[in-house]
Coordinates of C-alpha atoms in Angstrom, one line a residue:
X15 CA 12.2 55.3 24.4
X16 CA 14.4 52.2 24.1
X17 CA 12.7 49.1 22.7
X18 CA 12.3 46.2 25.1
X19 CA 14.5 43.2 24.4
X20 CA 11.9 40.8 25.8
X21 CA 11.0 38.0 23.5
X22 CA 8.7 35.0 23.7
X23 CA 9.9 31.5 23.0
X24 CA 8.1 28.2 22.5
X25 CA 9.2 25.7 25.1
X26 CA 8.4 22.8 22.8
X27 CA 10.1 23.8 19.5
X28 CA 12.1 26.9 20.5
X29 CA 10.4 29.2 18.0
X30 CA 10.7 32.9 18.9
X31 CA 8.0 35.6 18.8
X32 CA 7.9 39.3 19.5
X33 CA 4.6 39.0 21.5
X34 CA 2.8 36.3 23.5
X35 CA 0.3 34.0 21.8
X36 CA -1.7 31.1 23.1
X37 CA -0.7 28.8 20.2
X38 CA 2.7 28.2 18.6
X39 CA 2.6 28.5 14.8
X40 CA 5.7 26.4 14.5
X41 CA 4.6 23.2 16.3
X42 CA 0.9 23.8 16.9
X43 CA 1.1 23.3 20.6
X44 CA -1.0 25.3 23.0
X45 CA 0.2 27.3 26.1
X46 CA 3.9 26.6 25.4
X47 CA 5.0 30.2 24.7
X48 CA 6.8 31.8 27.6
X49 CA 8.6 35.0 28.2
X50 CA 12.3 34.9 27.5
X51 CA 14.7 37.8 28.1
X52 CA 17.0 38.2 25.2
X53 CA 20.8 38.5 25.4
X54 CA 20.9 42.1 24.0
X55 CA 20.7 43.4 27.6
X56 CA 23.0 41.7 30.1
X57 CA 21.9 43.2 33.3
X58 CA 20.4 46.2 35.1
X59 CA 23.1 48.4 33.7
X60 CA 21.6 47.9 30.2
X61 CA 25.0 47.4 28.6
X62 CA 25.0 45.3 25.5
X63 CA 26.6 41.9 25.4
X64 CA 29.2 43.2 23.0
X65 CA 30.3 45.8 25.5
X66 CA 31.0 43.1 28.1
X67 CA 33.6 40.9 26.5
X68 CA 34.1 37.4 27.9
X69 CA 37.0 35.0 27.7
X70 CA 38.1 33.4 24.4
X71 CA 37.1 29.9 23.4
X72 CA 39.8 27.4 22.4
X73 CA 39.5 26.2 18.8
X74 CA 40.7 23.0 17.2
X75 CA 40.6 21.7 13.7
X76 CA 39.6 18.4 12.2
X77 CA 43.2 17.3 11.8
X78 CA 43.7 17.2 15.6
X79 CA 44.9 13.8 16.6
X80 CA 42.7 12.6 19.4
X81 CA 41.9 8.9 20.2
X82 CA 38.2 8.2 20.3
X83 CA 36.9 7.5 23.8
X84 CA 36.5 3.8 24.5
X85 CA 33.0 2.4 24.9
X86 CA 32.1 0.4 27.9
X87 CA 30.0 -2.7 27.3
X88 CA 27.5 -3.7 29.8
X89 CA 27.4 -7.4 29.0
X90 CA 23.7 -7.2 28.1
X91 CA 24.1 -7.6 24.3
X92 CA 20.7 -6.3 23.4
X93 CA 21.3 -3.1 25.3
X94 CA 24.8 -2.7 23.9
X95 CA 23.4 -3.2 20.4
X96 CA 20.9 -0.4 20.8
X97 CA 23.5 2.0 22.2
X98 CA 25.7 1.4 19.2
X99 CA 28.2 -1.0 20.7
X100 CA 28.4 0.2 24.3
X101 CA 28.2 3.3 26.5
X102 CA 30.1 6.3 25.3
X103 CA 31.8 8.4 28.0
X104 CA 30.2 11.9 28.7
X105 CA 27.0 10.9 26.8
X106 CA 23.4 11.8 27.7
X107 CA 20.7 9.2 27.1
X108 CA 16.9 9.6 27.4
X109 CA 14.8 6.5 27.9
X110 CA 11.0 6.7 27.6
X111 CA 8.2 4.2 27.9
X112 CA 4.7 3.5 29.2
X113 CA 4.2 3.2 33.0
X114 CA 4.9 -0.3 34.2
X115 CA 6.6 -1.4 31.0
X116 CA 9.9 -2.2 32.7
X117 CA 12.1 1.0 32.3
X118 CA 13.3 0.9 35.9
X119 CA 13.9 -2.8 35.8
X120 CA 15.9 -2.5 32.6
X121 CA 18.1 0.4 33.9
X122 CA 18.7 -1.3 37.3
X123 CA 19.9 -4.4 35.5
X124 CA 22.0 -2.2 33.2
X125 CA 23.4 -0.2 36.2
X126 CA 24.4 -3.4 37.9
X127 CA 26.2 -4.7 34.8
X128 CA 28.0 -1.4 34.2
X129 CA 29.1 -1.3 37.8
X130 CA 30.4 -4.8 37.6
X131 CA 32.3 -3.7 34.4
X132 CA 34.2 -1.2 36.5
X133 CA 32.2 2.0 36.1
X134 CA 31.4 3.9 39.3
X135 CA 27.6 4.0 39.1
X136 CA 25.0 6.0 41.0
X137 CA 21.3 5.3 40.7
X138 CA 19.1 8.3 41.7
X139 CA 15.4 7.6 42.2
X140 CA 12.9 10.4 42.6
X141 CA 9.9 8.0 42.6
X142 CA 11.0 5.3 45.1
X143 CA 12.8 5.2 48.4
X144 CA 16.3 3.5 48.5
X145 CA 14.8 0.6 50.4
X146 CA 12.3 0.0 47.7
X147 CA 15.0 0.0 45.0
X148 CA 17.0 -2.5 47.1
X149 CA 13.9 -4.8 47.4
X150 CA 13.7 -4.8 43.6
X151 CA 17.4 -5.5 43.3
X152 CA 17.0 -8.4 45.7
X153 CA 14.2 -9.9 43.5
X154 CA 16.4 -9.5 40.4
X155 CA 19.5 -11.0 42.1
X156 CA 21.6 -7.8 41.9
X157 CA 22.4 -7.2 45.5
X158 CA 26.1 -7.9 45.0
X159 CA 26.4 -5.2 42.4
X160 CA 28.5 -2.1 43.6
X161 CA 25.8 0.4 42.7
X162 CA 25.3 3.4 45.0
X163 CA 21.6 4.4 45.6
X164 CA 20.0 7.8 46.3
X165 CA 16.4 8.9 46.7
X166 CA 16.2 12.7 46.0
X167 CA 14.4 15.1 43.8
X168 CA 16.2 18.4 44.6
X169 CA 18.5 19.1 41.6
X170 CA 20.9 21.2 43.6
X171 CA 21.5 18.5 46.1
X172 CA 21.9 15.9 43.4
X173 CA 24.5 17.9 41.5
X174 CA 26.4 18.6 44.7
X175 CA 26.6 14.9 45.5
X176 CA 27.7 14.1 41.9
X177 CA 30.4 16.7 42.1
X178 CA 31.7 15.2 45.3
X179 CA 31.4 11.5 44.3
X180 CA 32.6 12.0 40.7
X181 CA 30.8 8.9 39.2
X182 CA 31.2 7.7 35.7
X183 CA 27.6 6.8 35.2
X184 CA 24.5 8.3 36.8
X185 CA 20.9 7.2 36.2
X186 CA 18.0 9.7 37.0
X187 CA 14.7 8.0 37.5
X188 CA 12.8 10.1 36.4
X189 CA 13.5 13.5 34.9
X190 CA 9.8 14.5 35.5
X191 CA 10.3 14.2 39.3
X192 CA 13.4 16.5 39.4
X193 CA 12.9 20.1 40.5
X194 CA 15.2 23.1 40.4
X195 CA 14.8 25.8 43.1
X196 CA 15.8 28.5 40.4
X197 CA 12.6 27.8 38.4
X198 CA 9.3 29.0 39.9
X199 CA 7.0 26.2 38.8
X200 CA 5.9 22.7 40.0
X201 CA 7.9 19.6 39.4
X202 CA 7.0 17.9 36.0
X203 CA 6.2 21.2 34.3
X204 CA 7.7 22.1 31.0
X205 CA 10.1 24.7 32.4
X206 CA 11.2 22.3 35.2
X207 CA 11.9 19.4 32.9
X208 CA 13.8 21.6 30.5
X209 CA 15.9 23.2 33.2
X210 CA 16.7 19.9 34.9
X211 CA 17.6 18.1 31.7
X212 CA 19.8 21.1 30.6
X213 CA 21.6 21.2 34.0
X214 CA 22.2 17.4 34.1
X215 CA 23.3 17.2 30.5
X216 CA 25.7 20.2 30.8
X217 CA 27.1 18.8 34.1
X218 CA 27.7 15.4 32.5
X219 CA 29.5 16.8 29.4
X220 CA 31.7 19.1 31.5
X221 CA 32.7 16.3 34.0
X222 CA 33.1 13.4 31.5
X223 CA 30.2 11.6 33.1
X224 CA 27.5 9.6 31.3
X225 CA 23.9 10.3 32.4
X226 CA 20.7 8.2 31.6
X227 CA 17.4 10.1 32.1
X228 CA 14.2 8.2 32.4
X229 CA 11.2 10.0 30.9
X230 CA 7.5 9.4 31.2
X231 CA 5.4 9.4 28.1
X232 CA 2.1 11.0 27.3
X233 CA -1.1 9.2 26.2
X234 CA 0.0 9.8 22.6
X235 CA 3.2 7.8 23.3
X236 CA 5.6 10.8 23.2
X237 CA 8.0 11.6 26.0
X238 CA 6.3 14.1 28.4
X239 CA 7.8 17.6 28.5
X240 CA 9.3 19.8 25.8
X241 CA 10.7 18.3 22.7
X242 CA 13.8 20.3 23.1
X243 CA 14.9 17.7 25.7
X244 CA 15.3 15.2 22.9
X245 CA 17.5 17.6 21.1
X246 CA 19.7 18.1 24.2
X247 CA 20.6 14.5 24.7
X248 CA 22.8 12.3 22.4
X249 CA 20.5 9.2 22.3
X250 CA 16.8 8.8 22.6
X251 CA 15.4 5.3 23.4
X252 CA 11.9 4.1 23.6
X253 CA 10.9 1.0 25.6
X254 CA 7.9 -0.6 24.0
X255 CA 5.6 -3.6 24.5
X256 CA 2.1 -4.7 24.9
X257 CA 1.0 -5.5 28.5
X258 CA -0.6 -8.8 27.3
X259 CA 2.7 -10.0 25.8
X260 CA 5.9 -10.9 27.6
X261 CA 8.1 -9.3 24.8
X262 CA 9.7 -5.9 25.3
X263 CA 11.4 -3.9 22.6
X264 CA 14.1 -1.2 23.2
X265 CA 14.1 1.0 20.1
X266 CA 16.6 3.8 19.3
X267 CA 15.0 6.7 17.5
X268 CA 18.1 9.0 17.8
X269 CA 21.7 8.0 18.3
X270 CA 24.7 10.2 17.6
X271 CA 27.1 7.3 18.3
X272 CA 25.4 4.5 16.4
X273 CA 22.6 3.5 14.0
X274 CA 19.1 4.8 14.7
X275 CA 16.1 2.5 14.5
X276 CA 18.1 -0.3 16.0
X277 CA 16.1 -2.6 18.3
X278 CA 16.9 -4.8 21.3
X279 CA 14.4 -7.5 22.2
X280 CA 13.8 -8.6 25.8
X281 CA 11.4 -11.1 27.5
X282 CA 9.8 -10.2 30.8
X283 CA 10.2 -13.0 33.3
X284 CA 9.8 -13.4 37.0
X285 CA 13.5 -12.6 37.6
X286 CA 13.6 -9.5 35.4
X287 CA 14.2 -8.9 31.7
X288 CA 15.9 -11.7 29.7
X289 CA 17.6 -11.1 26.4
X290 CA 16.2 -12.6 23.2
X291 CA 19.0 -13.4 20.9
X292 CA 16.8 -14.7 18.1
X293 CA 13.7 -12.5 18.0
X294 CA 12.4 -13.9 14.8
X295 CA 12.1 -17.4 16.3
X296 CA 10.3 -15.9 19.3
X297 CA 7.8 -13.9 17.3
X298 CA 7.0 -16.9 15.2
X299 CA 7.0 -19.5 18.0
X300 CA 3.2 -19.4 18.5
X301 CA 2.5 -19.6 14.8
X302 CA 0.6 -22.8 13.9
X303 CA -0.5 -24.2 10.6
X304 CA -0.7 -21.5 7.9
X305 CA -4.2 -20.2 7.5
X306 CA -6.0 -17.5 5.5
X307 CA -5.0 -14.0 6.4
X308 CA -1.7 -15.1 7.9
X309 CA 1.5 -13.9 6.2
X310 CA 5.2 -13.9 7.4
X311 CA 6.9 -10.6 6.8
X312 CA 10.7 -10.5 6.4
X313 CA 11.5 -7.1 7.9
X314 CA 14.6 -5.2 9.0
X315 CA 14.9 -3.2 12.2
X316 CA 18.1 -1.2 12.2
X317 CA 20.8 -3.6 11.1
X318 CA 18.9 -6.8 12.2
X319 CA 16.5 -8.8 10.1
X320 CA 13.3 -9.7 12.0
X321 CA 10.5 -12.0 10.8
X322 CA 7.1 -11.3 12.2
X323 CA 3.6 -12.6 11.4
X324 CA 0.9 -10.3 10.0
X325 CA -2.7 -11.3 10.6
X326 CA -5.6 -9.9 8.7
X327 CA -9.4 -10.5 9.0
X328 CA -11.9 -9.3 6.5
X329 CA -15.6 -9.7 7.3
X330 CA -18.9 -8.2 6.1
X331 CA -19.8 -5.0 8.0
X332 CA -23.2 -4.5 9.6
X333 CA -22.6 -0.7 9.7
X334 CA -22.8 1.9 7.0
X335 CA -19.2 2.9 7.7
X336 CA -16.9 -0.2 7.7
X337 CA -14.3 -0.4 10.4
X338 CA -10.6 -0.2 9.8
X339 CA -8.7 -1.4 12.9
X340 CA -4.9 -1.7 13.0
X341 CA -2.5 -2.8 15.8
X342 CA 1.2 -2.5 15.3
X343 CA 1.1 -0.7 12.0
X344 CA 0.2 2.7 10.5
X345 CA -3.5 3.1 10.0
X346 CA -3.1 5.7 7.2
X347 CA -0.8 3.4 5.3
X348 CA -3.5 0.6 5.5
X349 CA -6.0 3.0 3.9
X350 CA -3.5 3.6 1.1
X351 CA -3.0 -0.1 0.4
X352 CA -6.8 -0.6 0.3
X353 CA -7.2 2.2 -2.2
X354 CA -4.4 0.9 -4.4
X355 CA -6.0 -2.6 -4.4
X356 CA -9.3 -1.2 -5.4
X357 CA -8.0 1.3 -8.0
X358 CA -5.2 -0.7 -9.7
X359 CA -6.4 -4.2 -9.2
X360 CA -10.2 -3.8 -9.2
X361 CA -10.6 -5.5 -5.8
X362 CA -13.1 -3.6 -3.6
X363 CA -13.2 -3.6 0.2
X364 CA -16.4 -1.5 0.4
X365 CA -18.8 -2.9 3.0
X366 CA -16.1 -5.0 4.6
X367 CA -14.6 -4.6 8.0
X368 CA -10.8 -4.9 7.9
X369 CA -8.7 -5.8 10.9
X370 CA -4.9 -6.0 10.8
X371 CA -2.6 -7.1 13.6
X372 CA 1.2 -7.6 14.0
X373 CA 1.6 -10.7 16.2
X374 CA 3.7 -10.6 19.3
X375 CA 3.2 -6.9 20.2
X376 CA 5.8 -5.8 17.5
X377 CA 5.4 -2.4 15.9
X378 CA 6.4 -2.1 12.2
X379 CA 7.1 1.2 10.5
X380 CA 9.2 0.4 7.4
X381 CA 7.4 0.7 3.9
X382 CA 8.7 -2.8 2.9
X383 CA 5.8 -4.3 4.8
X384 CA 3.3 -3.0 2.2
X385 CA 3.3 -6.2 0.0
X386 CA 2.9 -8.5 3.1
X387 CA 0.0 -6.4 4.3
X388 CA -1.7 -6.6 0.8
X389 CA -1.1 -10.4 0.7
X390 CA -2.7 -10.8 4.2
X391 CA -5.7 -8.7 3.2
X392 CA -6.2 -10.6 -0.1
X393 CA -5.7 -14.0 1.7
X394 CA -8.3 -13.1 4.3
X395 CA -10.7 -11.7 1.7
X396 CA -10.5 -14.7 -0.6
X397 CA -10.1 -17.2 2.2
X398 CA -7.0 -18.6 0.5
X399 CA -3.8 -19.2 2.5
X400 CA -0.5 -18.3 0.9
X401 CA 2.0 -21.1 -0.1
X402 CA 3.4 -22.8 3.0
X403 CA 7.0 -21.8 3.9
X404 CA 6.9 -18.4 2.1
X405 CA 7.9 -14.9 3.3
X406 CA 6.8 -11.7 1.7
X407 CA 8.3 -8.2 1.6
X408 CA 8.2 -5.2 -0.7
X409 CA 7.0 -1.6 -1.0
X410 CA 3.9 -0.6 -3.0
X411 CA 3.7 2.7 -4.9
X412 CA 0.5 4.5 -5.7
X413 CA 0.7 3.4 -9.3
X414 CA 0.7 -0.2 -8.2
X415 CA 4.4 -0.8 -8.9
X416 CA 6.5 -2.8 -6.5
X417 CA 9.8 -1.5 -5.2
X418 CA 12.5 -3.6 -3.6
X419 CA 13.5 -2.8 0.0
X420 CA 17.0 -2.6 1.4
X421 CA 19.0 -5.6 2.7
X422 CA 17.2 -8.1 0.6
X423 CA 19.9 -10.7 1.0
X424 CA 19.9 -10.4 4.8
X425 CA 16.1 -10.9 4.8
X426 CA 16.4 -14.0 2.7
X427 CA 19.2 -15.5 4.9
X428 CA 17.2 -14.9 8.1
X429 CA 14.1 -16.6 6.5
X430 CA 16.2 -19.5 5.3
X431 CA 17.8 -19.9 8.8
X432 CA 14.3 -20.3 10.3
X433 CA 13.2 -23.0 7.8
X434 CA 11.4 -21.0 5.1
X435 CA 11.9 -22.2 1.6
X436 CA 10.3 -19.5 -0.6
X437 CA 10.1 -15.7 -0.8
X438 CA 7.9 -13.3 -2.8
X439 CA 9.5 -9.9 -3.4
X440 CA 9.6 -7.1 -6.0
X441 CA 11.7 -7.4 -9.1
X442 CA 14.6 -5.2 -9.7
X443 CA 18.0 -4.7 -8.1
X444 CA 21.0 -7.0 -8.3
X445 CA 20.3 -10.8 -8.7
X446 CA 20.4 -12.6 -5.3
X447 CA 20.7 -16.3 -4.7
X448 CA 20.4 -17.9 -1.3
X449 CA 20.9 -21.6 -0.9
X450 CA 17.7 -23.4 -0.1
X451 CA 15.5 -20.4 -1.0
X452 CA 13.4 -20.0 -4.1
X453 CA 12.7 -16.3 -4.9
X454 CA 9.6 -15.2 -6.9
X455 CA 9.9 -11.7 -8.1
X456 CA 6.9 -9.5 -9.1
X457 CA 6.9 -6.3 -11.2
X458 CA 3.6 -4.8 -10.0
X459 CA 0.7 -5.5 -7.7
X460 CA -1.5 -6.7 -10.6
X461 CA 1.0 -9.5 -11.4
X462 CA 1.2 -10.4 -7.8
X463 CA -2.6 -10.8 -7.4
X464 CA -2.8 -12.8 -10.6
X465 CA 0.0 -15.2 -9.9
X466 CA -0.7 -15.8 -6.2
X467 CA -4.6 -15.6 -6.1
X468 CA -5.5 -16.1 -9.8
X469 CA -7.4 -12.9 -10.1
X470 CA -6.9 -9.2 -10.8

């Protein structure tokens, strides 16, 4: 008896199995393993793939002289920065974000600007009627933009329209509402999202068309659907922000045509999203007189230095298990900083509630924020503010040693531009001098605690 060629594949991480299982061992997801017919059998005849030869594929080498495709700039500098300098022809972009954060507003503004730049643009909405999109465009003052609108969810009809119209840019809002009649499942399911994303991406690459897909996110903050969709596209962008703040951050987490981790900062206004050319000044605009627990961190997001305020509060805990609450930073990294302070510097936080917040709704992920977090915690615990006009940055190791972060000179120049006169940073690296800035360098955390707070 011939062995069956049926295999089972995880729709989240593409791991293959010989039999079905409820949980994928590769990514740990449940109910993502589906039956997948292998390529060893190509049809009812049972002939192997090798017996049914196809056409040859044209090969080229690295020495082939081809001019790189020109990028198209939208005129929205923050959007162009995150894209790596503009829109690359035949590229696929995935944009995710929380509901109501402003994804559709951002992309409608971007579509209008790209259309004004000369790109034939089609905006396909699966969530709104064309009249509703026009109402939003009227509120944003974009009614004069030559953008073609469509309201449809059938993928076959959308691809037929795109093949006839031959646009240079198409925006799909959103990929979770698209459905393919070749897949027997409901719209928004894993198989439908994967099939629709694959068809649209393949169509865009084959026809030299750029496609922007809007993706919903789960409650964990990840784009809903299989992770394989993020592998299909060229660029993955996340639109972030707190509902209580007017700031919105467009962050690149994957970009084949530019730097990853680049950010663009916008401000939500009554007439849409406005660019923020100097985010450091905006994030520090509401900062008053320096107080205990308040520290300015000189960070770097992508290629841009950004100054943000870190706020800490340390208070006696009425509970047997003290609280550790973090907004805008990694909670596990806070636990590590507290452990290093207690083990290496002899400063305990047992019996104390610790609260840490990144002002302005910003989210920080770089390790260079360690020293600023430690300074904010110590300042709040000792009720002693840091020297006025000082910024702090540096990474803390488990041994208590301080490590310098990248782009130290750019951090100092950004701080000096905003009126800061002093910086506290780890020692090491090449000597750096910035006019108007005094730099205090520390070798380890114990020296930092002793010099700044007189203890340790």
